[in-house]
Amino acid sequence: VRELVLDNCKSNDGKIEGLTAEFVNLEFLSLINVGLISVSNLPKLPKLKKLELSDNRIFGGLDMLAEKLPNLTHLNLSGNKLKDISTLEPLKKLEYLKSLDLFNCEVTNLNDYRESVFKLLPQLTYLDGYDREDREAPDSDAEVDGVDEEEEDE
């Protein structure tokens, strides 16, 4: 199994039943809206590259990610309870992290938010879909949806 989507499954005290370290070949894991408040109960998944954690209640405790998911390249934490740049500090240890999404997190309202995150995480190429020069990331979802049209601003 290389991809696992468990969106909208409810977690039990931050544990997702059946999600264990036995999924050694997992490269993509989606846990959208599962009620997670912490990532500390995620199993060790050494090959995982993409982790979708949007619309949960995570407010910190990201220090376990580097230890359990050392090869993570894409992390989506949109719609969580992250308020301060300091809560992102543990992500410095994710040396392969290229893309981070924090849409709809309070931290995005801070002054110099983008500048601060890029400074904290020099390994990042894309923050919320854009690089340091505000160039948009190539859309990897286009292949999935079969739709590749950009919406014009109203």
PDB file of C-alpha atoms in Angstrom:
ATOM      1  CA  VAL A   1       0.000   0.000   0.000  1.00  0.00           C
ATOM      2  CA  ARG A   2       1.517   3.316  -1.094  1.00  0.00           C
ATOM      3  CA  GLU A   3      -1.487   5.628  -0.674  1.00  0.00           C
ATOM      4  CA  LEU A   4      -3.969   5.675   2.185  1.00  0.00           C
ATOM      5  CA  VAL A   5      -6.908   8.077   2.487  1.00  0.00           C
ATOM      6  CA  LEU A   6      -8.730   8.081   5.817  1.00  0.00           C
ATOM      7  CA  ASP A   7     -10.498  11.442   5.494  1.00  0.00           C
ATOM      8  CA  ASN A   8     -13.407  12.003   7.897  1.00  0.00           C
ATOM      9  CA  CYS A   9     -12.676   8.846   9.932  1.00  0.00           C
ATOM     10  CA  LYS A  10     -12.836   9.771  13.605  1.00  0.00           C
ATOM     11  CA  SER A  11      -9.706   9.360  15.678  1.00  0.00           C
ATOM     12  CA  ASN A  12      -9.753   7.913  19.172  1.00  0.00           C
ATOM     13  CA  ASP A  13      -7.575  10.042  21.484  1.00  0.00           C
ATOM     14  CA  GLY A  14      -5.421  10.977  18.505  1.00  0.00           C
ATOM     15  CA  LYS A  15      -5.050   7.392  17.329  1.00  0.00           C
ATOM     16  CA  ILE A  16      -6.413   6.178  14.035  1.00  0.00           C
ATOM     17  CA  GLU A  17      -7.430   2.560  14.458  1.00  0.00           C
ATOM     18  CA  GLY A  18      -5.522   0.269  12.119  1.00  0.00           C
ATOM     19  CA  LEU A  19      -2.946   2.891  11.139  1.00  0.00           C
ATOM     20  CA  THR A  20       0.301   1.268  12.215  1.00  0.00           C
ATOM     21  CA  ALA A  21       3.995   1.179  11.344  1.00  0.00           C
ATOM     22  CA  GLU A  22       3.215  -1.934   9.272  1.00  0.00           C
ATOM     23  CA  PHE A  23       2.438   0.436   6.379  1.00  0.00           C
ATOM     24  CA  VAL A  24       6.179   0.635   5.670  1.00  0.00           C
ATOM     25  CA  ASN A  25       5.770   1.533   1.984  1.00  0.00           C
ATOM     26  CA  LEU A  26       3.232   4.317   2.501  1.00  0.00           C
ATOM     27  CA  GLU A  27       4.149   7.461   0.519  1.00  0.00           C
ATOM     28  CA  PHE A  28       0.874   9.418   0.761  1.00  0.00           C
ATOM     29  CA  LEU A  29      -1.375   9.625   3.816  1.00  0.00           C
ATOM     30  CA  SER A  30      -4.503  11.744   4.059  1.00  0.00           C
ATOM     31  CA  LEU A  31      -6.098  12.357   7.461  1.00  0.00           C
ATOM     32  CA  ILE A  32      -8.371  15.299   6.662  1.00  0.00           C
ATOM     33  CA  ASN A  33     -11.017  16.131   9.280  1.00  0.00           C
ATOM     34  CA  VAL A  34     -10.381  13.181  11.589  1.00  0.00           C
ATOM     35  CA  GLY A  35     -10.401  15.189  14.829  1.00  0.00           C
ATOM     36  CA  LEU A  36      -6.641  15.016  15.495  1.00  0.00           C
ATOM     37  CA  ILE A  37      -5.325  17.384  18.168  1.00  0.00           C
ATOM     38  CA  SER A  38      -1.790  15.987  18.016  1.00  0.00           C
ATOM     39  CA  VAL A  39       0.512  14.139  15.629  1.00  0.00           C
ATOM     40  CA  SER A  40       2.271  12.265  18.438  1.00  0.00           C
ATOM     41  CA  ASN A  41       0.348   9.034  17.820  1.00  0.00           C
ATOM     42  CA  LEU A  42       1.204   8.770  14.144  1.00  0.00           C
ATOM     43  CA  PRO A  43       3.231   5.620  13.420  1.00  0.00           C
ATOM     44  CA  LYS A  44       6.774   5.694  12.065  1.00  0.00           C
ATOM     45  CA  LEU A  45       6.420   5.811   8.275  1.00  0.00           C
ATOM     46  CA  PRO A  46       9.933   6.215   6.830  1.00  0.00           C
ATOM     47  CA  LYS A  47       8.863   6.404   3.152  1.00  0.00           C
ATOM     48  CA  LEU A  48       5.993   8.867   3.637  1.00  0.00           C
ATOM     49  CA  LYS A  49       6.403  11.916   1.406  1.00  0.00           C
ATOM     50  CA  LYS A  50       2.981  13.625   1.505  1.00  0.00           C
ATOM     51  CA  LEU A  51       0.866  14.118   4.607  1.00  0.00           C
ATOM     52  CA  GLU A  52      -2.560  15.781   4.515  1.00  0.00           C
ATOM     53  CA  LEU A  53      -3.704  16.903   7.968  1.00  0.00           C
ATOM     54  CA  SER A  54      -6.064  19.733   7.076  1.00  0.00           C
ATOM     55  CA  ASP A  55      -9.221  20.545   9.052  1.00  0.00           C
ATOM     56  CA  ASN A  56      -8.134  18.973  12.318  1.00  0.00           C
ATOM     57  CA  ARG A  57      -7.548  20.617  15.718  1.00  0.00           C
ATOM     58  CA  ILE A  58      -3.743  20.435  15.843  1.00  0.00           C
ATOM     59  CA  PHE A  59      -2.288  23.360  17.803  1.00  0.00           C
ATOM     60  CA  GLY A  60       1.341  22.262  18.261  1.00  0.00           C
ATOM     61  CA  GLY A  61       3.417  19.226  19.175  1.00  0.00           C
ATOM     62  CA  LEU A  62       4.901  18.910  15.704  1.00  0.00           C
ATOM     63  CA  ASP A  63       8.244  17.728  17.119  1.00  0.00           C
ATOM     64  CA  MET A  64       7.411  14.049  16.502  1.00  0.00           C
ATOM     65  CA  LEU A  65       7.108  14.519  12.731  1.00  0.00           C
ATOM     66  CA  ALA A  66      10.832  14.544  11.907  1.00  0.00           C
ATOM     67  CA  GLU A  67      11.456  11.411  13.950  1.00  0.00           C
ATOM     68  CA  LYS A  68       8.521   9.446  12.541  1.00  0.00           C
ATOM     69  CA  LEU A  69       8.350  10.844   8.994  1.00  0.00           C
ATOM     70  CA  PRO A  70      11.969  11.704   8.096  1.00  0.00           C
ATOM     71  CA  ASN A  71      11.386  11.872   4.316  1.00  0.00           C
ATOM     72  CA  LEU A  72       8.318  14.109   4.317  1.00  0.00           C
ATOM     73  CA  THR A  73       8.314  16.565   1.385  1.00  0.00           C
ATOM     74  CA  HIS A  74       4.713  17.912   1.477  1.00  0.00           C
ATOM     75  CA  LEU A  75       2.769  18.802   4.612  1.00  0.00           C
ATOM     76  CA  ASN A  76      -0.724  20.285   4.666  1.00  0.00           C
ATOM     77  CA  LEU A  77      -1.789  21.704   8.033  1.00  0.00           C
ATOM     78  CA  SER A  78      -4.505  24.008   6.678  1.00  0.00           C
ATOM     79  CA  GLY A  79      -7.483  24.646   8.919  1.00  0.00           C
ATOM     80  CA  ASN A  80      -5.734  23.737  12.173  1.00  0.00           C
ATOM     81  CA  LYS A  81      -5.241  25.720  15.407  1.00  0.00           C
ATOM     82  CA  LEU A  82      -1.664  26.888  14.759  1.00  0.00           C
ATOM     83  CA  LYS A  83      -1.246  30.433  16.105  1.00  0.00           C
ATOM     84  CA  ASP A  84       2.484  31.176  16.396  1.00  0.00           C
ATOM     85  CA  ILE A  85       5.514  30.852  14.142  1.00  0.00           C
ATOM     86  CA  SER A  86       7.273  29.131  17.077  1.00  0.00           C
ATOM     87  CA  THR A  87       4.898  26.141  16.810  1.00  0.00           C
ATOM     88  CA  LEU A  88       6.424  25.497  13.358  1.00  0.00           C
ATOM     89  CA  GLU A  89       9.968  25.370  14.762  1.00  0.00           C
ATOM     90  CA  PRO A  90      10.116  21.519  14.872  1.00  0.00           C
ATOM     91  CA  LEU A  91       9.593  21.440  11.094  1.00  0.00           C
ATOM     92  CA  LYS A  92      13.211  22.649  10.729  1.00  0.00           C
ATOM     93  CA  LYS A  93      14.209  19.020  11.309  1.00  0.00           C
ATOM     94  CA  LEU A  94      12.284  17.871   8.227  1.00  0.00           C
ATOM     95  CA  GLU A  95      15.207  18.397   5.872  1.00  0.00           C
ATOM     96  CA  TYR A  96      13.319  17.301   2.725  1.00  0.00           C
ATOM     97  CA  LEU A  97      10.201  19.417   3.379  1.00  0.00           C
ATOM     98  CA  LYS A  98       9.543  21.409   0.201  1.00  0.00           C
ATOM     99  CA  SER A  99       5.882  22.372   0.507  1.00  0.00           C
ATOM    100  CA  LEU A 100       3.891  23.547   3.531  1.00  0.00           C
ATOM    101  CA  ASP A 101       0.245  24.643   3.546  1.00  0.00           C
ATOM    102  CA  LEU A 102      -1.187  26.639   6.441  1.00  0.00           C
ATOM    103  CA  PHE A 103      -4.327  28.148   4.891  1.00  0.00           C
ATOM    104  CA  ASN A 104      -6.991  29.062   7.473  1.00  0.00           C
ATOM    105  CA  CYS A 105      -4.589  28.811  10.420  1.00  0.00           C
ATOM    106  CA  GLU A 106      -4.320  31.847  12.719  1.00  0.00           C
ATOM    107  CA  VAL A 107      -0.567  31.992  12.124  1.00  0.00           C
ATOM    108  CA  THR A 108      -1.239  33.287   8.590  1.00  0.00           C
ATOM    109  CA  ASN A 109      -2.628  36.546  10.055  1.00  0.00           C
ATOM    110  CA  LEU A 110       0.713  37.522  11.608  1.00  0.00           C
ATOM    111  CA  ASN A 111       2.707  40.405  10.141  1.00  0.00           C
ATOM    112  CA  ASP A 112       5.529  39.144   7.903  1.00  0.00           C
ATOM    113  CA  TYR A 113       4.040  35.637   8.109  1.00  0.00           C
ATOM    114  CA  ARG A 114       5.467  34.402   4.783  1.00  0.00           C
ATOM    115  CA  GLU A 115       8.863  36.012   5.331  1.00  0.00           C
ATOM    116  CA  SER A 116       9.062  34.560   8.853  1.00  0.00           C
ATOM    117  CA  VAL A 117       8.174  31.019   7.783  1.00  0.00           C
ATOM    118  CA  PHE A 118      10.644  31.020   4.871  1.00  0.00           C
ATOM    119  CA  LYS A 119      13.339  32.314   7.247  1.00  0.00           C
ATOM    120  CA  LEU A 120      12.523  29.635   9.841  1.00  0.00           C
ATOM    121  CA  LEU A 121      12.362  26.844   7.248  1.00  0.00           C
ATOM    122  CA  PRO A 122      15.043  27.528   4.602  1.00  0.00           C
ATOM    123  CA  GLN A 123      14.462  24.100   3.012  1.00  0.00           C
ATOM    124  CA  LEU A 124      10.921  25.139   1.966  1.00  0.00           C
ATOM    125  CA  THR A 125      10.258  25.888  -1.692  1.00  0.00           C
ATOM    126  CA  TYR A 126       6.511  26.539  -1.429  1.00  0.00           C
ATOM    127  CA  LEU A 127       4.373  28.031   1.324  1.00  0.00           C
ATOM    128  CA  ASP A 128       0.617  27.958   0.721  1.00  0.00           C
ATOM    129  CA  GLY A 129       1.252  27.110  -2.926  1.00  0.00           C
ATOM    130  CA  TYR A 130       3.686  29.960  -3.689  1.00  0.00           C
ATOM    131  CA  ASP A 131       7.484  30.277  -3.568  1.00  0.00           C
ATOM    132  CA  ARG A 132       9.509  33.119  -2.044  1.00  0.00           C
ATOM    133  CA  GLU A 133       9.018  35.244  -5.187  1.00  0.00           C
ATOM    134  CA  ASP A 134       5.236  34.644  -5.146  1.00  0.00           C
ATOM    135  CA  ARG A 135       5.387  32.245  -8.084  1.00  0.00           C
ATOM    136  CA  GLU A 136       2.688  29.594  -7.973  1.00  0.00           C
ATOM    137  CA  ALA A 137       3.655  25.959  -7.483  1.00  0.00           C
ATOM    138  CA  PRO A 138       2.973  23.662 -10.439  1.00  0.00           C
ATOM    139  CA  ASP A 139      -0.464  22.138  -9.850  1.00  0.00           C
ATOM    140  CA  SER A 140      -0.078  18.449  -9.088  1.00  0.00           C
ATOM    141  CA  ASP A 141      -3.837  18.035  -8.568  1.00  0.00           C
ATOM    142  CA  ALA A 142      -4.561  18.854 -12.211  1.00  0.00           C
ATOM    143  CA  GLU A 143      -3.674  15.308 -13.272  1.00  0.00           C
ATOM    144  CA  VAL A 144      -5.926  13.838 -10.600  1.00  0.00           C
ATOM    145  CA  ASP A 145      -8.991  15.903 -11.475  1.00  0.00           C
ATOM    146  CA  GLY A 146      -8.377  15.936 -15.203  1.00  0.00           C
ATOM    147  CA  VAL A 147      -9.126  19.656 -15.087  1.00  0.00           C
ATOM    148  CA  ASP A 148      -6.391  22.166 -15.733  1.00  0.00           C
ATOM    149  CA  GLU A 149      -8.055  25.540 -15.911  1.00  0.00           C
ATOM    150  CA  GLU A 150      -7.181  28.475 -13.724  1.00  0.00           C
ATOM    151  CA  GLU A 151     -10.027  30.446 -12.252  1.00  0.00           C
ATOM    152  CA  GLU A 152      -9.937  34.173 -12.898  1.00  0.00           C
ATOM    153  CA  ASP A 153     -10.291  36.562  -9.969  1.00  0.00           C
ATOM    154  CA  GLU A 154     -13.749  38.069  -9.800  1.00  0.00           C
TER     155      GLU A 154
END
